Amino acid sequence: MANDPKTPEIAREQELQQQRKRYTQFSGNQPTVENIRMSLSVKDVQGEKTGELVAALKLIVLDKDKIEKDAFSKEISACFDKNLDNDIVQVMCADALVHIDRAQGIELSRKILDNPKKSLDSKLLVAKHLVNEKVLIGYSILLEGLLTPDDFQRKNIVLPLLYAFFAYDGKVYGEKGEMIDIKSLIADAKNNTKEQKVLDDLEKAELKYSKKSDK
């Protein structure tokens, strides 16, 4: 039936076709293994080359069961190091590695989260990718995110990320045994802002959390 939900296999195949098309549009080349490796080798990527590289990384993840993981892990790590000033490339390199070399991907993700020069946008995207894979270290940047004066960013990125962490309340997220504490996090955010729009969003989050806790 036309309204039947997509199976994971169909959704994956459609995403593969889309990313292959994007790769060819940006690079002018077919998405062969050799061409994808060539894309990963470029230093200081800018402009359309960023789109090419992002598509290449997504193709690697989608085909992760068919690729030579050890070789690609090294090449993606090298790509991360070659593009220190391109946040989106570094974020996508870290995300791709989480899928094919989990420990290395988490290490690169941590480098972004701990780097004061990286934008909040980049850190939030890393945290989103990680929590989707049940990796919790991105919790560390939620307080900064909740306090952002950017209404769109707070409502559409930070709050959904906060809600994703509700499922892990009380779990350890840090290397030193730090624990996720949603109630205290919201309270800390409320104590560190006088912006009414921020406070309004925090009140909504607090209410949502209390309803979940009462179940």
XYZ file of C-alpha atoms in Angstrom:
215
model
C 0.000 0.000 0.000
C 1.100 3.556 -0.739
C 0.803 4.610 2.891
C 2.836 1.722 4.304
C 5.846 2.915 6.327
C 9.255 2.464 4.748
C 11.241 -0.558 5.826
C 14.776 0.178 7.082
C 16.140 -1.438 3.919
C 14.073 0.786 1.631
C 14.931 3.913 3.632
C 18.638 3.033 3.503
C 18.544 2.424 -0.243
C 16.774 5.740 -0.840
C 19.331 7.562 1.296
C 22.143 5.839 -0.592
C 20.737 6.991 -3.918
C 20.338 10.538 -2.635
C 23.895 10.744 -1.272
C 25.361 9.194 -4.436
C 23.588 11.857 -6.458
C 24.790 14.607 -4.108
C 28.344 13.323 -4.285
C 28.302 13.390 -8.082
C 26.709 16.860 -8.135
C 29.402 18.302 -5.873
C 32.424 16.406 -7.206
C 31.598 15.723 -10.854
C 32.703 12.133 -10.253
C 31.018 8.812 -9.631
C 31.003 7.680 -5.974
C 33.538 4.886 -6.392
C 35.715 3.795 -3.480
C 38.743 5.364 -5.149
C 37.001 8.716 -5.661
C 35.649 8.760 -2.112
C 39.148 8.118 -0.790
C 40.418 10.953 -2.967
C 37.785 13.258 -1.447
C 38.942 12.326 2.054
C 42.536 13.218 1.199
C 41.860 16.911 0.470
C 43.232 19.437 2.960
C 41.484 22.638 4.118
C 38.204 21.880 2.352
C 35.998 24.874 1.491
C 32.869 25.689 -0.517
C 31.395 22.907 -2.642
C 34.195 20.599 -1.566
C 32.560 20.579 1.864
C 29.349 19.222 0.338
C 31.338 16.620 -1.580
C 33.118 15.478 1.562
C 29.944 15.348 3.667
C 28.265 13.193 1.006
C 31.338 10.938 0.904
C 31.252 10.469 4.676
C 27.542 9.683 4.640
C 28.106 7.094 1.912
C 30.806 5.467 4.025
C 28.381 5.155 6.956
C 25.575 3.823 4.778
C 27.924 1.200 3.289
C 29.746 0.476 6.551
C 29.075 -3.273 6.315
C 30.804 -3.475 2.925
C 33.879 -1.298 3.387
C 37.400 -1.921 4.646
C 36.815 -0.375 8.062
C 40.397 -0.214 9.327
C 41.613 1.620 6.241
C 38.714 4.060 6.214
C 39.088 4.696 9.938
C 42.652 5.920 9.386
C 41.653 8.004 6.369
C 38.739 9.660 8.165
C 40.948 10.436 11.170
C 43.492 12.009 8.822
C 40.712 13.997 7.121
C 39.673 15.332 10.545
C 43.232 16.525 11.193
C 43.548 18.095 7.726
C 40.454 20.267 8.201
C 40.943 21.928 11.566
C 39.131 25.112 10.510
C 36.108 23.437 8.910
C 33.723 22.623 11.744
C 31.143 20.783 9.648
C 33.792 18.489 8.132
C 35.210 17.708 11.561
C 31.739 17.036 12.993
C 30.860 14.701 10.128
C 34.230 12.918 10.347
C 33.648 12.267 14.041
C 30.105 11.054 13.360
C 31.217 8.711 10.582
C 33.898 7.233 12.810
C 31.436 6.540 15.622
C 29.712 4.177 13.194
C 32.801 2.327 11.935
C 35.363 2.754 14.749
C 33.381 3.690 17.844
C 36.276 4.390 20.212
C 38.083 6.612 17.707
C 34.858 8.404 16.816
C 34.162 9.169 20.462
C 37.720 10.453 20.880
C 37.348 12.871 17.954
C 33.909 13.931 19.186
C 35.401 14.726 22.570
C 38.045 16.906 20.897
C 35.270 19.034 19.405
C 33.252 19.204 22.623
C 36.323 20.216 24.654
C 37.610 22.809 22.169
C 36.674 26.352 23.285
C 37.213 27.604 19.726
C 34.478 25.388 18.280
C 31.022 26.904 17.846
C 28.065 25.938 20.005
C 26.314 24.815 16.812
C 29.076 22.303 16.134
C 29.080 20.985 19.681
C 25.305 20.584 19.715
C 25.434 18.660 16.441
C 28.100 16.365 17.881
C 25.998 15.839 21.008
C 22.948 15.023 18.874
C 24.863 12.486 16.789
C 26.298 10.884 19.914
C 23.084 10.545 21.905
C 21.484 8.908 18.870
C 24.170 6.240 19.303
C 23.636 6.137 23.102
C 26.913 7.942 23.796
C 26.277 10.497 26.530
C 29.346 12.774 26.693
C 27.495 15.549 24.843
C 25.491 16.208 28.005
C 28.373 18.427 29.108
C 27.398 21.234 26.724
C 23.675 21.308 27.497
C 23.929 24.081 30.089
C 25.619 26.394 27.592
C 23.000 25.443 25.037
C 20.069 26.120 27.345
C 21.413 29.594 28.082
C 21.870 30.645 24.460
C 20.000 33.841 23.543
C 19.379 32.398 20.074
C 15.684 31.499 20.251
C 15.697 29.279 17.156
C 18.741 27.340 18.294
C 17.387 26.879 21.807
C 13.875 25.806 20.773
C 14.740 23.647 17.765
C 18.085 22.136 18.697
C 18.833 22.414 22.412
C 15.444 21.531 23.888
C 14.935 18.417 21.707
C 18.461 17.371 22.693
C 17.623 17.917 26.358
C 14.493 15.795 25.977
C 16.571 13.012 24.406
C 18.672 12.963 27.571
C 15.595 12.491 29.773
C 15.867 8.753 29.063
C 19.356 8.710 30.605
C 18.666 10.667 33.793
C 20.888 9.317 36.563
C 23.337 7.650 34.164
C 27.077 8.334 34.123
C 28.223 10.493 31.204
C 31.732 11.688 32.112
C 35.129 10.062 32.470
C 35.243 11.023 36.151
C 31.871 9.503 36.960
C 29.795 12.638 36.443
C 26.108 11.819 36.304
C 23.227 13.178 34.268
C 20.917 15.146 36.543
C 18.167 16.787 34.517
C 16.461 18.464 37.472
C 19.686 20.118 38.637
C 20.642 21.075 35.079
C 17.389 22.965 34.538
C 17.716 24.606 37.961
C 21.289 25.712 37.184
C 20.160 27.187 33.883
C 17.335 29.102 35.583
C 19.768 30.479 38.146
C 22.130 31.720 35.439
C 19.789 33.735 33.242
C 17.432 36.683 33.490
C 16.254 36.414 29.885
C 12.494 35.906 30.001
C 12.335 33.886 26.786
C 15.002 31.559 28.124
C 13.189 31.253 31.446
C 9.926 30.483 29.648
C 11.567 27.642 27.733
C 13.155 26.313 30.906
C 9.772 26.334 32.644
C 8.332 24.267 29.782
C 11.236 21.838 29.996
C 10.813 21.570 33.755
C 7.103 20.798 33.358
C 7.817 18.189 30.695
C 10.406 16.572 32.942
C 8.106 16.531 35.977
C 5.350 14.853 33.954
C 7.786 12.208 32.778
C 9.072 11.644 36.313
C 5.532 11.186 37.634
C 4.812 8.301 35.265
